[in-house]
Amino acid sequence: MKFTYSIPTIGKVEINFNGYPYKFYQIMERHNEVERLKKLEHLGVLQNIFPGIRHTRWDYTMTMLYLIQRLREAGLEGLSRTRKVGEIVLSGRDIMQLLALVANIGHFPGTFAVEKGIMRYIAQSKELRNKLKDLAAIDDEQFSQINYFTLNKLMALVKLQWWQEEADDAEKNLISAVKQLVKQSFLDE
């Protein structure tokens, strides 16, 4: 699949992705996540300081996908190597594209300022902490690594769990692999 998109400060670009990243994009579309990310501002209070500046979470996602594409075009080694993740085999490029697609789905409006307040609330509520751990299927050690910079990864895992519950078997395998990538990339040391 080829997307044409205008990225602020970069301009109009074409981004290609197929296979599992495209299937994951379709899951995001079906859950209205792409539309949500197109509206979710990435810059927080900077927008108040610089009127007219625009950079949404989707702009950021597309920027990451564009940079991955540029790395491939430059011949970066490793992007074609494959690795089994869960039940599916992914190339290095697939893994990078899937991580780019999932990277922002757990963010709240207001970015890190709001997430800092949410973390304070979570820290005060043992019941909420336990519920989030259960929904994200993470252990105490992984949960201890969550802070307001990584809260969005926890919330992405929760969202992925909800999506997985209503998915068909093929999508369940893909979502399971994405969850594993999120945990390995952002929560495991």
mmCIF file of C-alpha atoms in Angstrom:
data_model
loop_
_atom_site.group_PDB
_atom_site.id
_atom_site.type_symbol
_atom_site.label_atom_id
_atom_site.label_comp_id
_atom_site.label_asym_id
_atom_site.label_seq_id
_atom_site.Cartn_x
_atom_site.Cartn_y
_atom_site.Cartn_z
ATOM 1 C CA MET A 1 0.000 0.000 0.000
ATOM 2 C CA LYS A 2 1.279 3.463 -0.858
ATOM 3 C CA PHE A 3 0.293 6.526 1.173
ATOM 4 C CA THR A 4 0.859 10.100 0.102
ATOM 5 C CA TYR A 5 1.033 12.394 3.098
ATOM 6 C CA SER A 6 2.184 15.919 3.836
ATOM 7 C CA ILE A 7 4.450 15.979 6.878
ATOM 8 C CA PRO A 8 5.025 19.383 8.499
ATOM 9 C CA THR A 9 8.531 20.728 7.731
ATOM 10 C CA ILE A 10 9.280 17.764 5.426
ATOM 11 C CA GLY A 11 6.570 18.191 2.811
ATOM 12 C CA LYS A 12 4.694 15.718 0.653
ATOM 13 C CA VAL A 13 6.035 12.168 0.888
ATOM 14 C CA GLU A 14 5.028 8.719 -0.301
ATOM 15 C CA ILE A 15 5.178 5.931 2.244
ATOM 16 C CA ASN A 16 4.954 2.246 1.343
ATOM 17 C CA PHE A 17 3.938 -0.535 3.625
ATOM 18 C CA ASN A 18 2.505 -3.951 2.970
ATOM 19 C CA GLY A 19 1.908 -7.254 4.701
ATOM 20 C CA TYR A 20 1.618 -7.196 8.473
ATOM 21 C CA PRO A 21 2.137 -3.435 8.932
ATOM 22 C CA TYR A 22 -0.653 -2.762 6.439
ATOM 23 C CA LYS A 23 -2.914 -5.319 8.164
ATOM 24 C CA PHE A 24 -2.226 -3.594 11.477
ATOM 25 C CA TYR A 25 -3.018 -0.233 9.886
ATOM 26 C CA GLN A 26 -6.377 -1.704 8.791
ATOM 27 C CA ILE A 27 -7.071 -2.783 12.382
ATOM 28 C CA MET A 28 -6.269 0.756 13.529
ATOM 29 C CA GLU A 29 -8.612 2.172 10.872
ATOM 30 C CA ARG A 30 -11.435 -0.138 11.908
ATOM 31 C CA HIS A 31 -11.093 1.061 15.512
ATOM 32 C CA ASN A 32 -10.993 4.740 14.400
ATOM 33 C CA GLU A 33 -7.493 5.041 15.825
ATOM 34 C CA VAL A 34 -5.997 6.670 12.733
ATOM 35 C CA GLU A 35 -8.650 9.383 12.834
ATOM 36 C CA ARG A 36 -8.064 9.899 16.573
ATOM 37 C CA LEU A 37 -4.312 10.250 16.022
ATOM 38 C CA LYS A 38 -4.893 12.751 13.207
ATOM 39 C CA LYS A 39 -6.699 14.961 15.731
ATOM 40 C CA LEU A 40 -4.448 14.323 18.735
ATOM 41 C CA GLU A 41 -1.942 17.162 19.025
ATOM 42 C CA HIS A 42 1.629 16.111 19.739
ATOM 43 C CA LEU A 43 3.113 19.406 20.857
ATOM 44 C CA GLY A 44 1.066 20.081 23.990
ATOM 45 C CA VAL A 45 1.543 23.579 25.385
ATOM 46 C CA LEU A 46 4.006 24.539 22.621
ATOM 47 C CA GLN A 47 0.944 25.184 20.450
ATOM 48 C CA ASN A 48 0.016 28.009 22.824
ATOM 49 C CA ILE A 49 3.464 29.561 22.444
ATOM 50 C CA PHE A 50 3.698 29.174 18.664
ATOM 51 C CA PRO A 51 0.235 29.865 17.210
ATOM 52 C CA GLY A 52 -0.453 28.074 13.955
ATOM 53 C CA ILE A 53 2.070 25.305 14.553
ATOM 54 C CA ARG A 54 0.647 21.862 13.855
ATOM 55 C CA HIS A 55 2.053 18.435 14.542
ATOM 56 C CA THR A 56 -0.351 15.644 15.415
ATOM 57 C CA ARG A 57 0.404 12.184 16.705
ATOM 58 C CA TRP A 58 -0.409 10.911 13.188
ATOM 59 C CA ASP A 59 2.099 13.376 11.698
ATOM 60 C CA TYR A 60 4.669 11.906 14.074
ATOM 61 C CA THR A 61 3.688 8.337 13.112
ATOM 62 C CA MET A 62 3.986 9.151 9.419
ATOM 63 C CA THR A 63 7.358 10.818 10.030
ATOM 64 C CA MET A 64 8.650 7.625 11.660
ATOM 65 C CA LEU A 65 7.303 5.528 8.761
ATOM 66 C CA TYR A 66 8.948 7.901 6.276
ATOM 67 C CA LEU A 67 12.304 7.661 8.059
ATOM 68 C CA ILE A 68 12.086 3.852 8.091
ATOM 69 C CA GLN A 69 11.460 3.972 4.362
ATOM 70 C CA ARG A 70 14.460 6.252 3.861
ATOM 71 C CA LEU A 71 16.635 3.823 5.832
ATOM 72 C CA ARG A 72 15.494 1.014 3.556
ATOM 73 C CA GLU A 73 16.200 3.106 0.461
ATOM 74 C CA ALA A 74 19.679 3.834 1.843
ATOM 75 C CA GLY A 75 20.300 0.093 2.107
ATOM 76 C CA LEU A 76 20.407 -0.239 5.881
ATOM 77 C CA GLU A 77 21.347 -3.793 6.722
ATOM 78 C CA GLY A 78 18.999 -5.864 8.835
ATOM 79 C CA LEU A 79 15.693 -4.594 7.512
ATOM 80 C CA SER A 80 15.165 -7.727 5.438
ATOM 81 C CA ARG A 81 16.249 -10.185 8.128
ATOM 82 C CA THR A 82 13.356 -12.109 9.600
ATOM 83 C CA ARG A 83 12.439 -13.012 13.136
ATOM 84 C CA LYS A 84 9.586 -15.051 14.531
ATOM 85 C CA VAL A 85 7.473 -13.014 16.936
ATOM 86 C CA GLY A 86 4.739 -15.085 18.491
ATOM 87 C CA GLU A 87 3.109 -17.041 15.678
ATOM 88 C CA ILE A 88 4.228 -14.849 12.777
ATOM 89 C CA VAL A 89 7.494 -14.143 10.975
ATOM 90 C CA LEU A 90 8.401 -10.466 10.599
ATOM 91 C CA SER A 91 11.190 -8.693 8.755
ATOM 92 C CA GLY A 92 13.212 -6.005 10.496
ATOM 93 C CA ARG A 93 11.333 -3.455 8.412
ATOM 94 C CA ASP A 94 7.977 -4.947 9.476
ATOM 95 C CA ILE A 95 9.020 -4.711 13.125
ATOM 96 C CA MET A 96 10.087 -1.082 12.787
ATOM 97 C CA GLN A 97 6.886 -0.148 10.929
ATOM 98 C CA LEU A 98 4.676 -1.942 13.463
ATOM 99 C CA LEU A 99 6.439 -0.172 16.333
ATOM 100 C CA ALA A 100 5.985 3.158 14.539
ATOM 101 C CA LEU A 101 2.274 2.464 14.080
ATOM 102 C CA VAL A 102 1.718 1.396 17.695
ATOM 103 C CA ALA A 103 3.969 3.999 19.316
ATOM 104 C CA ASN A 104 1.302 6.673 19.767
ATOM 105 C CA ILE A 105 -1.967 4.781 20.255
ATOM 106 C CA GLY A 106 -1.710 4.929 24.044
ATOM 107 C CA HIS A 107 -1.353 8.696 24.339
ATOM 108 C CA PHE A 108 -4.005 10.870 25.939
ATOM 109 C CA PRO A 109 -4.981 14.360 24.760
ATOM 110 C CA GLY A 110 -2.616 16.924 26.246
ATOM 111 C CA THR A 111 0.399 14.623 25.875
ATOM 112 C CA PHE A 112 2.852 14.278 28.739
ATOM 113 C CA ALA A 113 1.377 16.984 30.985
ATOM 114 C CA VAL A 114 -1.902 15.067 31.253
ATOM 115 C CA GLU A 115 -0.109 11.728 31.466
ATOM 116 C CA LYS A 116 1.920 12.974 34.426
ATOM 117 C CA GLY A 117 -1.325 13.679 36.288
ATOM 118 C CA ILE A 118 -2.740 10.288 35.337
ATOM 119 C CA MET A 119 0.409 8.592 36.665
ATOM 120 C CA ARG A 120 -0.068 10.344 40.003
ATOM 121 C CA TYR A 121 -3.630 9.043 40.141
ATOM 122 C CA ILE A 122 -2.527 5.504 39.239
ATOM 123 C CA ALA A 123 0.149 5.644 41.950
ATOM 124 C CA GLN A 124 -2.571 6.399 44.530
ATOM 125 C CA SER A 125 -4.977 3.670 43.412
ATOM 126 C CA LYS A 126 -3.885 0.082 44.003
ATOM 127 C CA GLU A 127 -7.142 -1.151 42.462
ATOM 128 C CA LEU A 128 -6.503 0.777 39.234
ATOM 129 C CA ARG A 129 -2.852 -0.371 39.109
ATOM 130 C CA ASN A 130 -3.928 -4.008 39.426
ATOM 131 C CA LYS A 131 -6.642 -3.595 36.789
ATOM 132 C CA LEU A 132 -4.189 -1.999 34.334
ATOM 133 C CA LYS A 133 -1.593 -4.725 34.978
ATOM 134 C CA ASP A 134 -4.228 -7.376 34.277
ATOM 135 C CA LEU A 135 -5.506 -5.665 31.117
ATOM 136 C CA ALA A 136 -1.990 -5.116 29.766
ATOM 137 C CA ALA A 137 -0.888 -8.626 30.847
ATOM 138 C CA ILE A 138 2.294 -7.347 32.484
ATOM 139 C CA ASP A 139 3.950 -8.332 35.744
ATOM 140 C CA ASP A 140 4.954 -6.206 38.731
ATOM 141 C CA GLU A 141 8.509 -5.745 37.445
ATOM 142 C CA GLN A 142 7.303 -4.474 34.066
ATOM 143 C CA PHE A 143 4.735 -2.249 35.751
ATOM 144 C CA SER A 144 7.429 -0.758 37.980
ATOM 145 C CA GLN A 145 9.100 0.595 34.814
ATOM 146 C CA ILE A 146 6.023 2.645 33.889
ATOM 147 C CA ASN A 147 6.374 6.386 34.369
ATOM 148 C CA TYR A 148 4.694 9.304 32.679
ATOM 149 C CA PHE A 149 7.024 8.923 29.676
ATOM 150 C CA THR A 150 6.050 5.257 29.226
ATOM 151 C CA LEU A 151 2.430 5.378 30.384
ATOM 152 C CA ASN A 152 1.396 5.545 26.738
ATOM 153 C CA LYS A 153 2.968 2.090 26.187
ATOM 154 C CA LEU A 154 0.924 0.648 29.052
ATOM 155 C CA MET A 155 -2.213 2.202 27.608
ATOM 156 C CA ALA A 156 -1.295 0.881 24.143
ATOM 157 C CA LEU A 157 -1.116 -2.629 25.610
ATOM 158 C CA VAL A 158 -4.543 -2.144 27.184
ATOM 159 C CA LYS A 159 -5.976 -0.925 23.880
ATOM 160 C CA LEU A 160 -4.370 -3.814 21.990
ATOM 161 C CA GLN A 161 -5.921 -6.257 24.450
ATOM 162 C CA TRP A 162 -9.384 -4.802 23.762
ATOM 163 C CA TRP A 163 -8.809 -5.030 20.017
ATOM 164 C CA GLN A 164 -7.553 -8.593 20.320
ATOM 165 C CA GLU A 165 -10.693 -9.710 22.144
ATOM 166 C CA GLU A 166 -12.855 -8.961 19.104
ATOM 167 C CA ALA A 167 -10.377 -9.964 16.379
ATOM 168 C CA ASP A 168 -10.396 -13.057 14.185
ATOM 169 C CA ASP A 169 -7.607 -15.632 14.630
ATOM 170 C CA ALA A 170 -5.217 -14.094 12.079
ATOM 171 C CA GLU A 171 -5.628 -10.641 13.622
ATOM 172 C CA LYS A 172 -5.240 -12.093 17.118
ATOM 173 C CA ASN A 173 -1.837 -13.483 16.107
ATOM 174 C CA LEU A 174 -0.783 -10.134 14.654
ATOM 175 C CA ILE A 175 -1.996 -8.151 17.668
ATOM 176 C CA SER A 176 -0.313 -10.641 19.987
ATOM 177 C CA ALA A 177 2.965 -10.146 18.093
ATOM 178 C CA VAL A 178 2.602 -6.344 18.327
ATOM 179 C CA LYS A 179 1.974 -6.617 22.077
ATOM 180 C CA GLN A 180 5.111 -8.731 22.396
ATOM 181 C CA LEU A 181 7.106 -6.117 20.437
ATOM 182 C CA VAL A 182 5.827 -3.320 22.685
ATOM 183 C CA LYS A 183 6.786 -5.242 25.812
ATOM 184 C CA GLN A 184 10.228 -6.189 24.464
ATOM 185 C CA SER A 185 10.983 -2.729 23.106
ATOM 186 C CA PHE A 186 9.672 -0.540 25.882
ATOM 187 C CA LEU A 187 9.217 -2.563 29.076
ATOM 188 C CA ASP A 188 11.868 -5.284 29.162
ATOM 189 C CA GLU A 189 15.395 -4.359 30.079
#
